Amino acid sequence: MNILCNSPKTEISVKNSRFIAQAFSAESPESAKEIVRSQKERYKDARHIVHAFIVGANAEISGMSDDGEPSGTAGRPILDVLKGSGITNILITVVRYFGGTLLGTGGLCRAYSESAKNVISLCHTELLVEKLRFELTADYALYEGLKRLWKNFHLSDLTENFDSQVRVSGFLWKNESEDFFLNTKNFSKGMCTVKFFD
C-alpha cells in the first residue's frame, strides 16, 4: 500500500455545477471526520460536501457519505476510485455547488467518479512503511562523513541543530534501524550514539 505525500485539488464543471475535489492524508476515521468538518466550515455555501476515506495498513477501514445526494450516487463512486488506487490513509472530499440543472443518478455517479479520478491522478505517494523516530549527537568533525553514510538509508523529516555538537532528529524505516545504528556507531568509533523512539 502507498500513502499520500501531497494534498492535490481539482475542479470540474458539469452543466454549471462545480465539483471541487481534494485529497487529504487521514490516518484514522476520526481524523477523516475532522477534515470533513473543516471542509464544511470552509465551504459553508456549498450544497453538498461528499466524502470517502480508506485507512489502515491494509486499507481495512473505509467510510463514505453522500451528504444529501441520492443514495449511492456520490460517496460510493469516490470510494470505488479509492479502492482501486492502492493508496491508504486517504480521504477525498468533493464539494458541489449546484448549477441549477439536475444531473440524474447516472450523471452524478459520473461527475463524482471523474472528480475522484482527477484528484487521484495528481497524488504523489510513497510506500507505507513503519518508521521510527531517532535522535543522535555528533561532533562536527564526523558529521559530513555520517551524512554520506546515511545516503544508504531511508531518512525523512530531518532536523539539524548546530550547537557545541550537531544534534540530529528524524525518521527512519524501522527495518533499517539496526544497520543504521551499527553503521553510525562503527563509523564514529562509538563517539556517536543513536536513540530510537516508538
XYZ file of C-alpha atoms in Angstrom:
198
model
C 0.000 0.000 0.000
C 1.002 3.603 -0.593
C 0.331 6.752 1.407
C -0.259 10.314 0.278
C 2.552 12.906 0.227
C 0.609 15.932 -1.048
C -2.920 17.339 -0.991
C -3.945 17.928 -4.607
C -7.104 19.761 -5.608
C -9.059 19.715 -8.883
C -12.271 21.195 -10.224
C -14.678 20.199 -12.976
C -17.910 21.769 -14.179
C -20.902 19.693 -15.278
C -23.985 21.586 -16.515
C -22.953 24.592 -14.405
C -22.498 22.525 -11.235
C -18.982 22.882 -9.823
C -17.271 19.839 -8.323
C -14.161 20.697 -6.280
C -12.217 17.583 -5.259
C -9.335 17.432 -2.798
C -7.290 14.569 -1.333
C -6.020 14.600 2.255
C -3.890 12.345 4.433
C -6.021 10.792 7.185
C -4.689 8.087 9.488
C -7.980 7.270 11.241
C -11.739 7.624 10.751
C -11.650 10.348 13.430
C -9.058 12.429 11.573
C -11.050 11.975 8.336
C -14.193 13.259 10.077
C -12.262 16.228 11.471
C -11.087 17.189 7.966
C -14.647 16.867 6.619
C -15.840 19.164 9.417
C -13.243 21.772 8.479
C -14.205 21.485 4.790
C -17.864 22.103 5.729
C -16.753 25.177 7.640
C -14.644 26.381 4.705
C -17.346 25.786 2.062
C -20.417 26.850 4.082
C -22.245 27.983 0.959
C -21.889 24.661 -0.926
C -24.906 22.416 -1.484
C -23.066 19.139 -0.776
C -19.683 18.087 0.631
C -19.373 14.411 -0.228
C -16.504 12.286 1.035
C -14.963 8.830 1.161
C -11.917 7.532 3.008
C -9.749 4.434 3.387
C -7.420 3.922 6.372
C -5.324 1.145 7.887
C -2.108 -0.671 6.972
C -4.119 -2.979 4.690
C -6.820 -0.446 3.767
C -9.164 -2.406 6.012
C -11.311 0.517 7.230
C -13.415 2.658 4.922
C -16.302 5.081 5.101
C -18.277 7.472 2.928
C -21.161 9.931 2.864
C -23.464 11.095 0.065
C -24.217 14.257 2.105
C -27.722 14.645 0.766
C -27.123 13.427 -2.796
C -29.295 10.438 -3.864
C -28.054 7.274 -2.142
C -25.156 5.575 -3.908
C -24.533 8.380 -6.434
C -21.723 10.268 -4.684
C -19.786 8.634 -1.819
C -19.790 5.183 -3.432
C -18.201 6.266 -6.754
C -15.462 8.106 -4.824
C -14.847 5.078 -2.586
C -14.657 2.788 -5.625
C -11.929 5.005 -7.125
C -10.058 4.978 -3.792
C -10.244 1.178 -3.576
C -8.608 0.868 -6.978
C -5.858 3.415 -6.230
C -3.597 1.322 -3.986
C -3.482 4.255 -1.535
C -4.427 4.029 2.150
C -4.791 6.632 4.911
C -6.502 8.906 2.408
C -9.665 10.998 2.334
C -11.239 12.606 -0.716
C -13.810 15.347 -0.342
C -15.843 16.640 -3.284
C -17.586 19.981 -2.771
C -20.556 20.543 -5.077
C -22.005 23.913 -5.931
C -25.370 23.224 -7.596
C -25.657 24.797 -11.029
C -29.447 24.697 -11.372
C -29.697 21.600 -13.583
C -30.415 18.141 -12.152
C -27.850 15.625 -13.381
C -29.752 12.407 -12.680
C -28.259 9.394 -10.912
C -26.006 8.430 -13.835
C -24.744 11.976 -14.276
C -23.997 12.320 -10.568
C -22.109 8.999 -10.453
C -20.010 10.051 -13.445
C -19.285 13.528 -12.038
C -18.195 12.264 -8.609
C -16.197 9.391 -10.112
C -14.435 11.729 -12.562
C -13.680 14.199 -9.745
C -12.089 11.434 -7.675
C -10.088 10.065 -10.633
C -8.787 13.539 -11.496
C -7.549 14.223 -7.982
C -6.019 10.718 -7.647
C -4.076 11.319 -10.870
C -2.302 14.244 -9.149
C -1.473 12.359 -5.942
C 2.182 11.885 -5.037
C 2.662 8.780 -2.915
C 5.290 6.790 -1.092
C 5.370 3.229 0.178
C 3.687 2.735 3.546
C 6.444 1.508 5.848
C 6.759 1.519 9.602
C 9.124 4.259 10.749
C 10.992 5.004 13.952
C 11.933 8.421 15.248
C 15.607 8.755 16.076
C 17.881 11.273 17.741
C 21.673 11.487 17.829
C 24.503 13.839 18.655
C 27.744 14.003 16.664
C 30.964 16.006 16.649
C 31.342 18.455 13.777
C 34.408 16.558 12.538
C 32.339 13.418 11.986
C 29.176 14.965 10.645
C 29.889 15.250 6.905
C 31.094 11.632 6.827
C 27.983 10.468 8.671
C 25.755 12.310 6.188
C 27.438 10.447 3.306
C 26.946 7.157 5.151
C 23.258 7.900 5.722
C 22.555 8.204 1.980
C 22.205 4.402 2.069
C 19.165 4.684 4.371
C 15.604 5.963 4.068
C 15.595 9.037 6.306
C 12.884 11.701 6.395
C 11.895 14.887 8.250
C 15.476 15.545 9.343
C 16.095 18.384 11.773
C 19.647 19.587 12.437
C 20.647 21.761 15.399
C 24.166 23.159 15.418
C 25.404 23.878 18.929
C 28.568 22.650 20.644
C 27.777 19.441 18.725
C 25.384 18.623 15.905
C 22.065 17.241 17.131
C 20.010 15.425 14.510
C 16.491 14.007 14.717
C 14.195 12.487 12.129
C 12.520 9.301 10.976
C 13.965 6.082 9.585
C 12.452 2.922 8.158
C 12.109 0.569 11.134
C 13.589 -2.424 9.294
C 16.794 -0.400 8.717
C 17.232 0.751 12.318
C 19.712 -1.948 13.387
C 22.006 -1.376 10.392
C 21.728 2.394 10.830
C 22.704 2.092 14.496
C 25.687 -0.211 13.810
C 26.976 1.764 10.805
C 26.770 5.048 12.698
C 28.455 3.581 15.789
C 31.251 1.898 13.790
C 31.947 4.938 11.608
C 32.191 7.214 14.654
C 34.159 4.618 16.666
C 31.471 4.741 19.349
C 31.565 8.533 19.661
C 28.080 8.921 18.194
C 25.140 7.044 19.669
C 21.629 6.774 18.281
C 18.426 6.702 20.326
C 15.189 5.344 18.863
C 11.636 6.190 19.916
C 8.454 4.314 19.003
